mmCIF file of C-alpha atoms in Angstrom:
data_model
loop_
_atom_site.group_PDB
_atom_site.id
_atom_site.type_symbol
_atom_site.label_atom_id
_atom_site.label_comp_id
_atom_site.label_asym_id
_atom_site.label_seq_id
_atom_site.Cartn_x
_atom_site.Cartn_y
_atom_site.Cartn_z
ATOM 1 C CA MET A 1 11.320 -258.806 4.548
ATOM 2 C CA LYS A 2 12.042 -256.040 6.990
ATOM 3 C CA GLU A 3 12.397 -256.406 10.738
ATOM 4 C CA ARG A 4 10.854 -254.060 13.315
ATOM 5 C CA ASP A 5 7.715 -253.389 11.261
ATOM 6 C CA SER A 6 6.078 -250.077 12.213
ATOM 7 C CA ARG A 7 2.617 -251.653 12.092
ATOM 8 C CA LEU A 8 3.547 -253.792 15.084
ATOM 9 C CA ALA A 9 6.016 -251.544 16.908
ATOM 10 C CA GLY A 10 3.463 -249.613 18.994
ATOM 11 C CA LEU A 11 1.471 -252.652 20.117
ATOM 12 C CA SER A 12 2.364 -254.432 23.338
ATOM 13 C CA VAL A 13 3.691 -257.622 24.909
ATOM 14 C CA THR A 14 3.281 -258.661 28.523
ATOM 15 C CA GLY A 15 5.722 -257.106 30.985
ATOM 16 C CA ASP A 16 6.161 -260.566 32.530
ATOM 17 C CA LEU A 17 8.632 -261.300 29.741
ATOM 18 C CA MET A 18 11.053 -258.977 31.527
ATOM 19 C CA SER A 19 11.609 -261.633 34.175
ATOM 20 C CA LEU A 20 12.602 -264.113 31.456
ATOM 21 C CA VAL A 21 15.232 -261.733 30.101
ATOM 22 C CA SER A 22 16.546 -260.520 33.453
ATOM 23 C CA SER A 23 16.891 -264.043 34.898
ATOM 24 C CA TYR A 24 18.753 -265.156 31.767
ATOM 25 C CA VAL A 25 21.172 -262.224 31.949
ATOM 26 C CA SER A 26 21.706 -262.904 35.664
ATOM 27 C CA GLU A 27 22.590 -266.537 34.909
ATOM 28 C CA GLN A 28 25.273 -265.334 32.515
ATOM 29 C CA ARG A 29 26.818 -263.225 35.308
ATOM 30 C CA ARG A 30 26.952 -260.264 32.970
ATOM 31 C CA SER A 31 25.661 -256.708 33.183
ATOM 32 C CA VAL A 32 23.328 -255.359 30.506
ATOM 33 C CA PRO A 33 22.286 -251.784 31.422
ATOM 34 C CA ALA A 34 19.089 -251.904 29.348
ATOM 35 C CA VAL A 35 17.909 -254.852 31.449
ATOM 36 C CA MET A 36 19.061 -253.474 34.803
ATOM 37 C CA SER A 37 17.143 -250.229 34.234
ATOM 38 C CA ARG A 38 13.792 -251.993 33.911
ATOM 39 C CA GLU A 39 11.608 -253.469 36.625
ATOM 40 C CA ASP A 40 10.346 -257.006 36.070
ATOM 41 C CA GLY A 41 6.639 -257.116 35.215
ATOM 42 C CA ALA A 42 6.189 -253.398 35.948
ATOM 43 C CA ARG A 43 4.056 -252.762 32.877
ATOM 44 C CA ARG A 44 3.446 -253.962 29.368
ATOM 45 C CA LEU A 45 6.204 -253.295 26.847
ATOM 46 C CA THR A 46 5.680 -252.061 23.325
ATOM 47 C CA PHE A 47 7.042 -254.385 20.676
ATOM 48 C CA ASP A 48 9.615 -251.716 19.870
ATOM 49 C CA GLU A 49 10.823 -251.789 23.496
ATOM 50 C CA TRP A 50 10.842 -255.592 23.492
ATOM 51 C CA TRP A 51 12.875 -255.729 20.280
ATOM 52 C CA SER A 52 15.360 -253.153 21.587
ATOM 53 C CA LEU A 53 15.716 -255.121 24.814
ATOM 54 C CA LEU A 54 16.528 -258.308 22.904
ATOM 55 C CA ASP A 55 19.031 -256.410 20.748
ATOM 56 C CA SER A 56 20.717 -255.035 23.879
ATOM 57 C CA VAL A 57 21.023 -258.515 25.403
ATOM 58 C CA ARG A 58 22.388 -259.980 22.170
ATOM 59 C CA ASP A 59 24.963 -257.199 21.838
ATOM 60 C CA GLY A 60 25.796 -257.147 25.550
ATOM 61 C CA LEU A 61 26.422 -260.882 25.714
ATOM 62 C CA GLY A 62 27.893 -261.148 22.249
ATOM 63 C CA SER A 63 25.710 -264.170 21.467
ATOM 64 C CA SER A 64 23.675 -264.951 18.364
ATOM 65 C CA ALA A 65 21.839 -267.730 20.202
ATOM 66 C CA ILE A 66 19.849 -265.690 22.742
ATOM 67 C CA GLY A 67 16.538 -266.477 21.007
ATOM 68 C CA VAL A 68 17.163 -270.191 21.504
ATOM 69 C CA ASP A 69 18.471 -269.723 25.043
ATOM 70 C CA LEU A 70 15.444 -267.677 26.087
ATOM 71 C CA ALA A 71 13.020 -270.109 24.409
ATOM 72 C CA ARG A 72 14.468 -272.988 26.431
ATOM 73 C CA ARG A 73 13.805 -271.111 29.681
ATOM 74 C CA VAL A 74 10.142 -270.110 29.177
ATOM 75 C CA SER A 75 8.053 -270.851 32.289
ATOM 76 C CA PRO A 76 4.535 -269.862 33.423
ATOM 77 C CA GLU A 77 5.761 -266.838 35.372
ATOM 78 C CA HIS A 78 7.240 -265.428 32.159
ATOM 79 C CA VAL A 79 3.893 -265.295 30.336
ATOM 80 C CA GLY A 80 1.560 -264.309 33.162
ATOM 81 C CA VAL A 81 -1.961 -265.527 33.815
ATOM 82 C CA ILE A 82 -2.301 -267.146 30.391
ATOM 83 C CA GLY A 83 0.589 -269.480 31.249
ATOM 84 C CA TYR A 84 -0.936 -270.705 34.483
ATOM 85 C CA LEU A 85 -4.406 -270.939 32.897
ATOM 86 C CA THR A 86 -3.271 -273.183 30.048
ATOM 87 C CA LEU A 87 -1.334 -275.407 32.453
ATOM 88 C CA SER A 88 -4.508 -275.985 34.500
ATOM 89 C CA CYS A 89 -6.514 -277.218 31.460
ATOM 90 C CA GLN A 90 -7.346 -280.898 30.930
ATOM 91 C CA THR A 91 -5.754 -281.559 27.521
ATOM 92 C CA VAL A 92 -3.410 -279.941 25.024
ATOM 93 C CA LEU A 93 -6.406 -279.185 22.787
ATOM 94 C CA GLU A 94 -8.211 -277.334 25.574
ATOM 95 C CA ALA A 95 -5.024 -275.431 26.440
ATOM 96 C CA PHE A 96 -4.616 -274.310 22.818
ATOM 97 C CA GLN A 97 -8.266 -273.253 22.646
ATOM 98 C CA TYR A 98 -7.860 -271.057 25.698
ATOM 99 C CA PHE A 99 -4.591 -269.706 24.373
ATOM 100 C CA GLU A 100 -6.406 -268.660 21.184
ATOM 101 C CA ARG A 101 -9.026 -266.888 23.270
ATOM 102 C CA PHE A 102 -6.618 -265.031 25.564
ATOM 103 C CA GLN A 103 -3.438 -264.669 23.509
ATOM 104 C CA THR A 104 -3.817 -260.874 23.444
ATOM 105 C CA LEU A 105 -2.781 -260.965 27.113
ATOM 106 C CA LEU A 106 0.600 -262.266 25.959
ATOM 107 C CA TYR A 107 0.988 -259.996 22.936
ATOM 108 C CA GLU A 108 -1.185 -257.798 20.758
ATOM 109 C CA GLY A 109 -1.143 -257.988 16.989
ATOM 110 C CA PRO A 110 -0.505 -261.267 15.122
ATOM 111 C CA LYS A 111 -2.781 -264.068 16.276
ATOM 112 C CA ALA A 112 -2.211 -267.809 16.159
ATOM 113 C CA ARG A 113 -4.961 -270.158 15.076
ATOM 114 C CA LEU A 114 -5.172 -273.929 15.397
ATOM 115 C CA GLU A 115 -5.321 -275.807 12.074
ATOM 116 C CA LEU A 116 -5.591 -279.501 11.210
ATOM 117 C CA ARG A 117 -3.985 -280.758 8.017
ATOM 118 C CA ASP A 118 -2.968 -284.229 6.802
ATOM 119 C CA GLY A 119 -2.831 -285.781 10.264
ATOM 120 C CA LEU A 120 -0.958 -282.817 11.699
ATOM 121 C CA ALA A 121 -2.113 -280.088 14.053
ATOM 122 C CA GLY A 122 -0.589 -276.662 13.674
ATOM 123 C CA LEU A 123 -0.455 -273.294 15.354
ATOM 124 C CA VAL A 124 -0.286 -270.811 12.477
ATOM 125 C CA TRP A 125 0.314 -267.103 13.019
ATOM 126 C CA ASP A 126 -1.325 -264.518 10.775
ATOM 127 C CA THR A 127 0.748 -261.851 9.035
ATOM 128 C CA SER A 128 -1.678 -258.928 9.316
ATOM 129 C CA PHE A 129 0.736 -256.796 11.334
ATOM 130 C CA GLY A 130 3.890 -257.437 9.360
ATOM 131 C CA GLY A 131 7.147 -258.732 10.782
ATOM 132 C CA SER A 132 8.449 -258.918 14.316
ATOM 133 C CA THR A 133 12.195 -259.752 14.487
ATOM 134 C CA ARG A 134 14.045 -263.013 14.014
ATOM 135 C CA VAL A 135 15.059 -263.244 17.668
ATOM 136 C CA SER A 136 11.581 -262.357 18.939
ATOM 137 C CA ASP A 137 10.000 -264.998 16.709
ATOM 138 C CA GLN A 138 12.522 -267.584 17.929
ATOM 139 C CA VAL A 139 11.486 -266.848 21.515
ATOM 140 C CA ILE A 140 7.794 -267.251 20.640
ATOM 141 C CA LEU A 141 8.088 -270.396 18.501
ATOM 142 C CA GLY A 142 10.709 -272.083 20.634
ATOM 143 C CA GLY A 143 8.948 -271.043 23.829
ATOM 144 C CA PHE A 144 5.769 -272.783 22.683
ATOM 145 C CA VAL A 145 7.680 -276.028 22.230
ATOM 146 C CA THR A 146 9.178 -275.638 25.706
ATOM 147 C CA PHE A 147 5.729 -274.987 27.141
ATOM 148 C CA LEU A 148 4.201 -277.942 25.300
ATOM 149 C CA ARG A 149 6.754 -280.228 26.940
ATOM 150 C CA ARG A 150 6.088 -278.703 30.334
ATOM 151 C CA MET A 151 2.293 -279.067 29.963
ATOM 152 C CA THR A 152 2.479 -282.737 29.036
ATOM 153 C CA GLY A 153 5.407 -283.709 31.254
ATOM 154 C CA GLN A 154 7.140 -285.111 28.150
ATOM 155 C CA SER A 155 10.551 -283.470 28.047
ATOM 156 C CA GLU A 156 11.485 -285.327 24.863
ATOM 157 C CA LEU A 157 8.326 -284.409 22.943
ATOM 158 C CA THR A 158 9.175 -283.212 19.433
ATOM 159 C CA ILE A 159 7.299 -281.408 16.702
ATOM 160 C CA GLU A 160 7.056 -282.395 13.053
ATOM 161 C CA ARG A 161 8.392 -279.059 11.815
ATOM 162 C CA ALA A 162 8.502 -275.353 12.465
ATOM 163 C CA GLU A 163 7.924 -272.860 9.674
ATOM 164 C CA THR A 164 9.133 -269.285 9.635
ATOM 165 C CA TRP A 165 8.620 -266.592 7.071
ATOM 166 C CA TRP A 166 12.214 -265.393 7.583
ATOM 167 C CA SER A 167 14.721 -266.525 4.978
ATOM 168 C CA ASP A 168 17.116 -267.491 7.778
ATOM 169 C CA LEU A 169 17.375 -267.497 11.579
ATOM 170 C CA PRO A 170 20.375 -266.964 13.877
ATOM 171 C CA ALA A 171 21.848 -270.124 15.424
ATOM 172 C CA SER A 172 19.449 -272.131 13.268
ATOM 173 C CA ASP A 173 21.184 -275.434 14.033
ATOM 174 C CA LEU A 174 20.719 -274.937 17.783
ATOM 175 C CA PHE A 175 17.149 -273.798 17.230
ATOM 176 C CA GLU A 176 16.300 -276.870 15.160
ATOM 177 C CA ARG A 177 17.865 -279.081 17.825
ATOM 178 C CA HIS A 178 15.664 -277.469 20.467
ATOM 179 C CA LEU A 179 12.544 -277.971 18.359
ATOM 180 C CA GLY A 180 13.326 -281.626 17.720
ATOM 181 C CA GLY A 181 11.859 -281.354 14.231
ATOM 182 C CA GLY A 182 12.553 -279.764 10.868
ATOM 183 C CA LEU A 183 12.881 -276.022 10.304
ATOM 184 C CA VAL A 184 11.459 -274.542 7.103
ATOM 185 C CA CYS A 185 12.527 -270.980 6.300
ATOM 186 C CA GLY A 186 10.863 -268.724 3.748
ATOM 187 C CA ALA A 187 7.361 -270.044 4.514
ATOM 188 C CA SER A 188 4.191 -267.980 4.071
ATOM 189 C CA ALA A 189 3.753 -267.591 7.860
ATOM 190 C CA ASN A 190 5.232 -268.657 11.181
ATOM 191 C CA ALA A 191 3.832 -272.023 12.280
ATOM 192 C CA LEU A 192 4.439 -275.068 14.485
ATOM 193 C CA TRP A 193 3.240 -278.470 13.219
ATOM 194 C CA PHE A 194 3.016 -281.645 15.292
ATOM 195 C CA ASP A 195 1.234 -285.005 15.283
ATOM 196 C CA ALA A 196 -2.487 -284.349 15.784
ATOM 197 C CA ASN A 197 -2.576 -287.039 18.487
ATOM 198 C CA VAL A 198 -0.661 -284.627 20.719
ATOM 199 C CA LEU A 199 -3.921 -282.684 21.105
ATOM 200 C CA THR A 200 -5.396 -285.530 23.162
ATOM 201 C CA LEU A 201 -2.546 -285.674 25.674
ATOM 202 C CA PRO A 202 -3.577 -284.926 29.287
ATOM 203 C CA LEU A 203 -1.854 -282.106 31.156
ATOM 204 C CA VAL A 204 0.128 -282.998 34.247
ATOM 205 C CA SER A 205 -0.943 -279.848 36.145
ATOM 206 C CA HIS A 206 -4.685 -280.058 35.447
ATOM 207 C CA ASP A 207 -6.643 -278.463 38.285
ATOM 208 C CA ASP A 208 -10.366 -277.646 37.976
ATOM 209 C CA VAL A 209 -10.404 -275.209 40.897
ATOM 210 C CA ALA A 210 -7.360 -273.312 39.656
ATOM 211 C CA PHE A 211 -8.741 -273.335 36.117
ATOM 212 C CA ARG A 212 -11.994 -271.625 37.120
ATOM 213 C CA ALA A 213 -10.201 -268.946 39.130
ATOM 214 C CA LEU A 214 -7.620 -268.295 36.408
ATOM 215 C CA ASN A 215 -10.260 -268.222 33.675
ATOM 216 C CA ASP A 216 -12.120 -265.497 35.605
ATOM 217 C CA LYS A 217 -8.874 -263.575 36.094
ATOM 218 C CA ALA A 218 -7.926 -263.820 32.422
ATOM 219 C CA THR A 219 -11.418 -262.742 31.334
ATOM 220 C CA ALA A 220 -11.241 -259.671 33.547
ATOM 221 C CA ALA A 221 -7.723 -258.825 32.372
ATOM 222 C CA LEU A 222 -8.735 -259.077 28.724
ATOM 223 C CA ALA A 223 -11.780 -256.859 29.297
ATOM 224 C CA ASN A 224 -9.568 -254.173 30.836
ATOM 225 C CA MET A 225 -7.027 -254.096 27.998
ATOM 226 C CA PRO A 226 -7.058 -251.369 25.340
ATOM 227 C CA ASP A 227 -8.779 -252.689 22.230
ATOM 228 C CA LEU A 228 -6.236 -251.484 19.670
ATOM 229 C CA GLY A 229 -5.098 -254.865 18.425
ATOM 230 C CA ARG A 230 -8.544 -256.398 18.809
ATOM 231 C CA PHE A 231 -10.150 -253.689 16.664
ATOM 232 C CA ALA A 232 -7.835 -254.505 13.773
ATOM 233 C CA ASP A 233 -8.691 -258.185 14.268
ATOM 234 C CA THR A 234 -12.399 -257.333 14.037
ATOM 235 C CA VAL A 235 -11.863 -255.439 10.787
ATOM 236 C CA ARG A 236 -9.738 -258.296 9.471
ATOM 237 C CA GLN A 237 -12.502 -260.821 10.177
ATOM 238 C CA LEU A 238 -15.077 -258.641 8.418
ATOM 239 C CA MET A 239 -12.790 -258.417 5.399
ATOM 240 C CA ILE A 240 -12.515 -262.206 5.298
ATOM 241 C CA GLU A 241 -16.300 -262.532 5.435
ATOM 242 C CA ARG A 242 -17.100 -259.767 2.948
ATOM 243 C CA LEU A 243 -14.400 -260.225 0.278
ATOM 244 C CA PRO A 244 -16.144 -263.145 -1.500
ATOM 245 C CA LEU A 245 -19.266 -260.963 -1.635
ATOM 246 C CA GLY A 246 -17.412 -258.047 -3.202
ATOM 247 C CA ASP A 247 -18.299 -255.918 -0.201
ATOM 248 C CA ALA A 248 -15.027 -255.261 1.638
ATOM 249 C CA ASP A 249 -14.161 -251.655 0.777
ATOM 250 C CA GLN A 250 -13.745 -249.149 3.605
ATOM 251 C CA SER A 251 -17.243 -247.723 3.146
ATOM 252 C CA ALA A 252 -18.842 -251.167 3.511
ATOM 253 C CA ILE A 253 -16.671 -252.168 6.488
ATOM 254 C CA ALA A 254 -17.346 -248.867 8.249
ATOM 255 C CA SER A 255 -21.067 -249.366 7.707
ATOM 256 C CA ARG A 256 -20.920 -252.873 9.184
ATOM 257 C CA LEU A 257 -19.202 -251.423 12.255
ATOM 258 C CA ALA A 258 -21.742 -248.584 12.530
ATOM 259 C CA MET A 259 -19.081 -245.880 12.303
ATOM 260 C CA SER A 260 -17.855 -243.320 9.800
ATOM 261 C CA GLU A 261 -15.053 -244.106 7.381
ATOM 262 C CA ARG A 262 -12.978 -241.429 9.100
ATOM 263 C CA THR A 263 -13.359 -243.161 12.469
ATOM 264 C CA LEU A 264 -12.548 -246.531 10.930
ATOM 265 C CA LEU A 265 -9.319 -245.229 9.397
ATOM 266 C CA ARG A 266 -8.309 -243.388 12.576
ATOM 267 C CA ARG A 267 -8.777 -246.437 14.797
ATOM 268 C CA LEU A 268 -6.812 -248.599 12.398
ATOM 269 C CA ARG A 269 -3.971 -246.049 12.411
ATOM 270 C CA GLN A 270 -3.988 -246.277 16.208
ATOM 271 C CA SER A 271 -3.605 -250.040 15.788
ATOM 272 C CA GLY A 272 -0.500 -249.461 13.683
ATOM 273 C CA ILE A 273 -1.894 -250.406 10.275
ATOM 274 C CA SER A 274 -3.721 -248.773 7.376
ATOM 275 C CA PHE A 275 -6.943 -250.075 5.831
ATOM 276 C CA ARG A 276 -5.176 -250.585 2.502
ATOM 277 C CA ASP A 277 -2.298 -252.574 4.012
ATOM 278 C CA LEU A 278 -4.626 -254.727 6.112
ATOM 279 C CA LEU A 279 -6.834 -255.493 3.111
ATOM 280 C CA GLY A 280 -3.776 -256.373 1.036
ATOM 281 C CA GLN A 281 -2.463 -258.749 3.697
ATOM 282 C CA VAL A 282 -5.842 -260.432 4.155
ATOM 283 C CA ARG A 283 -6.059 -260.942 0.401
ATOM 284 C CA VAL A 284 -2.636 -262.616 0.322
ATOM 285 C CA GLU A 285 -3.507 -264.898 3.262
ATOM 286 C CA LEU A 286 -6.821 -265.914 1.690
ATOM 287 C CA ALA A 287 -5.163 -266.367 -1.696
ATOM 288 C CA GLN A 288 -2.769 -268.903 -0.175
ATOM 289 C CA VAL A 289 -5.738 -270.780 1.276
ATOM 290 C CA TYR A 290 -7.608 -270.759 -2.044
ATOM 291 C CA LEU A 291 -4.501 -271.734 -4.037
ATOM 292 C CA ARG A 292 -4.311 -274.991 -2.085
ATOM 293 C CA ASP A 293 -7.685 -275.939 -3.635
ATOM 294 C CA GLN A 294 -6.933 -277.324 -7.099
ATOM 295 C CA HIS A 295 -10.591 -277.024 -8.069
ATOM 296 C CA LEU A 296 -10.409 -273.215 -8.079
ATOM 297 C CA THR A 297 -8.991 -271.474 -11.141
ATOM 298 C CA LEU A 298 -6.821 -268.382 -10.754
ATOM 299 C CA SER A 299 -9.610 -266.260 -12.237
ATOM 300 C CA GLU A 300 -12.088 -267.614 -9.694
ATOM 301 C CA ILE A 301 -9.658 -266.895 -6.865
ATOM 302 C CA ALA A 302 -9.210 -263.337 -8.097
ATOM 303 C CA LEU A 303 -12.981 -262.802 -7.987
ATOM 304 C CA LEU A 304 -13.231 -264.317 -4.496
ATOM 305 C CA LEU A 305 -10.615 -261.806 -3.349
ATOM 306 C CA GLY A 306 -12.550 -258.850 -4.729
ATOM 307 C CA TYR A 307 -10.483 -258.234 -7.875
ATOM 308 C CA SER A 308 -12.383 -257.454 -11.060
ATOM 309 C CA GLU A 309 -9.891 -259.464 -13.134
ATOM 310 C CA GLN A 310 -6.882 -261.741 -12.719
ATOM 311 C CA ALA A 311 -4.070 -259.341 -13.719
ATOM 312 C CA PRO A 312 -4.206 -257.048 -10.637
ATOM 313 C CA PHE A 313 -4.428 -260.141 -8.423
ATOM 314 C CA ASN A 314 -1.278 -261.537 -10.047
ATOM 315 C CA ARG A 315 0.599 -258.253 -9.545
ATOM 316 C CA ALA A 316 -0.437 -257.829 -5.897
ATOM 317 C CA PHE A 317 0.349 -261.441 -4.984
ATOM 318 C CA ARG A 318 3.761 -261.339 -6.650
ATOM 319 C CA LYS A 319 4.623 -258.054 -4.939
ATOM 320 C CA ALA A 320 3.750 -259.535 -1.532
ATOM 321 C CA THR A 321 5.321 -262.987 -1.932
ATOM 322 C CA GLY A 322 7.860 -262.671 -4.735
ATOM 323 C CA LYS A 323 6.016 -265.383 -6.694
ATOM 324 C CA THR A 324 3.119 -265.479 -9.121
ATOM 325 C CA PRO A 325 -0.015 -267.293 -7.888
ATOM 326 C CA GLY A 326 0.640 -270.064 -10.389
ATOM 327 C CA LYS A 327 4.212 -270.600 -9.221
ATOM 328 C CA TRP A 328 3.176 -270.527 -5.545
ATOM 329 C CA ARG A 329 0.516 -273.170 -6.215
ATOM 330 C CA ALA A 330 2.939 -275.366 -8.149
ATOM 331 C CA GLU A 331 5.540 -275.216 -5.377
ATOM 332 C CA PHE A 332 2.912 -275.970 -2.730
ATOM 333 C CA MET A 333 1.814 -279.088 -4.589
ATOM 334 C CA LEU A 334 5.410 -280.355 -4.549
ATOM 335 C CA THR A 335 5.719 -280.117 -0.745
#
């Protein structure tokens, strides 16, 4: 799996993350020119700029553990209005719901969704925009654990496990220690899993007045953002809805959006992804959902994904995951 995926490179992350990096470098009493030349919170960064910044810090400090170090330091001021908004919610569940709604303010592209499974609650990130980088994903995953502890006032709170689609992570032993739970590499997507009872925990900074003001501010900020990442999300959702009906080709999707196919393809290119790649990724994600259901045969799953027969489904799934659908299902049942 490649790092620095071009589908994600041109999308953005909040400029508030600059203060996280610059304060960390300052603590180390070292000089990293790439950090010194940027102004904290001046503007949003593209993912490509964010990745390059992390690379510069890693090389400048000579440390493979910067993803873990940065994750440990995540505070509200490093993630902007969405950080303060989630802290002002009543419970962890409410905070996660508002994070889902406003996560584009933190970063465009891959979205996290809340899932419940076997007594566990999980934040699971989609793979529609390809890969970020190992260090960037460590900051995101580890930063969520840091923030969860801050929200609840439970500094020793641990997760059940973290999953990453990378085959390995730098300083993985330190990262696992920070998480307080297991680390599973080579998973189908990045995810954090914890006891579902955590969702009911009250937040120590709950404030109704602050919540209302911050919710209004976040709503306005989201409305004023370019819709590049959100457009791809809209197309993705239509694909999910229309695939089982056999109605998810570009002509049908363009018609549902009341635009020409040419406009559809152009706007997706602006989002950093092609229609074909997005459809392929949605099919793989849905396939992994369907494969967990033992009542569905592989032929039935192929039809639900819009394939006319099983063979092309098998080829596409193996190309994307390195495993046949049957092998993926068998391995899932053993976990």
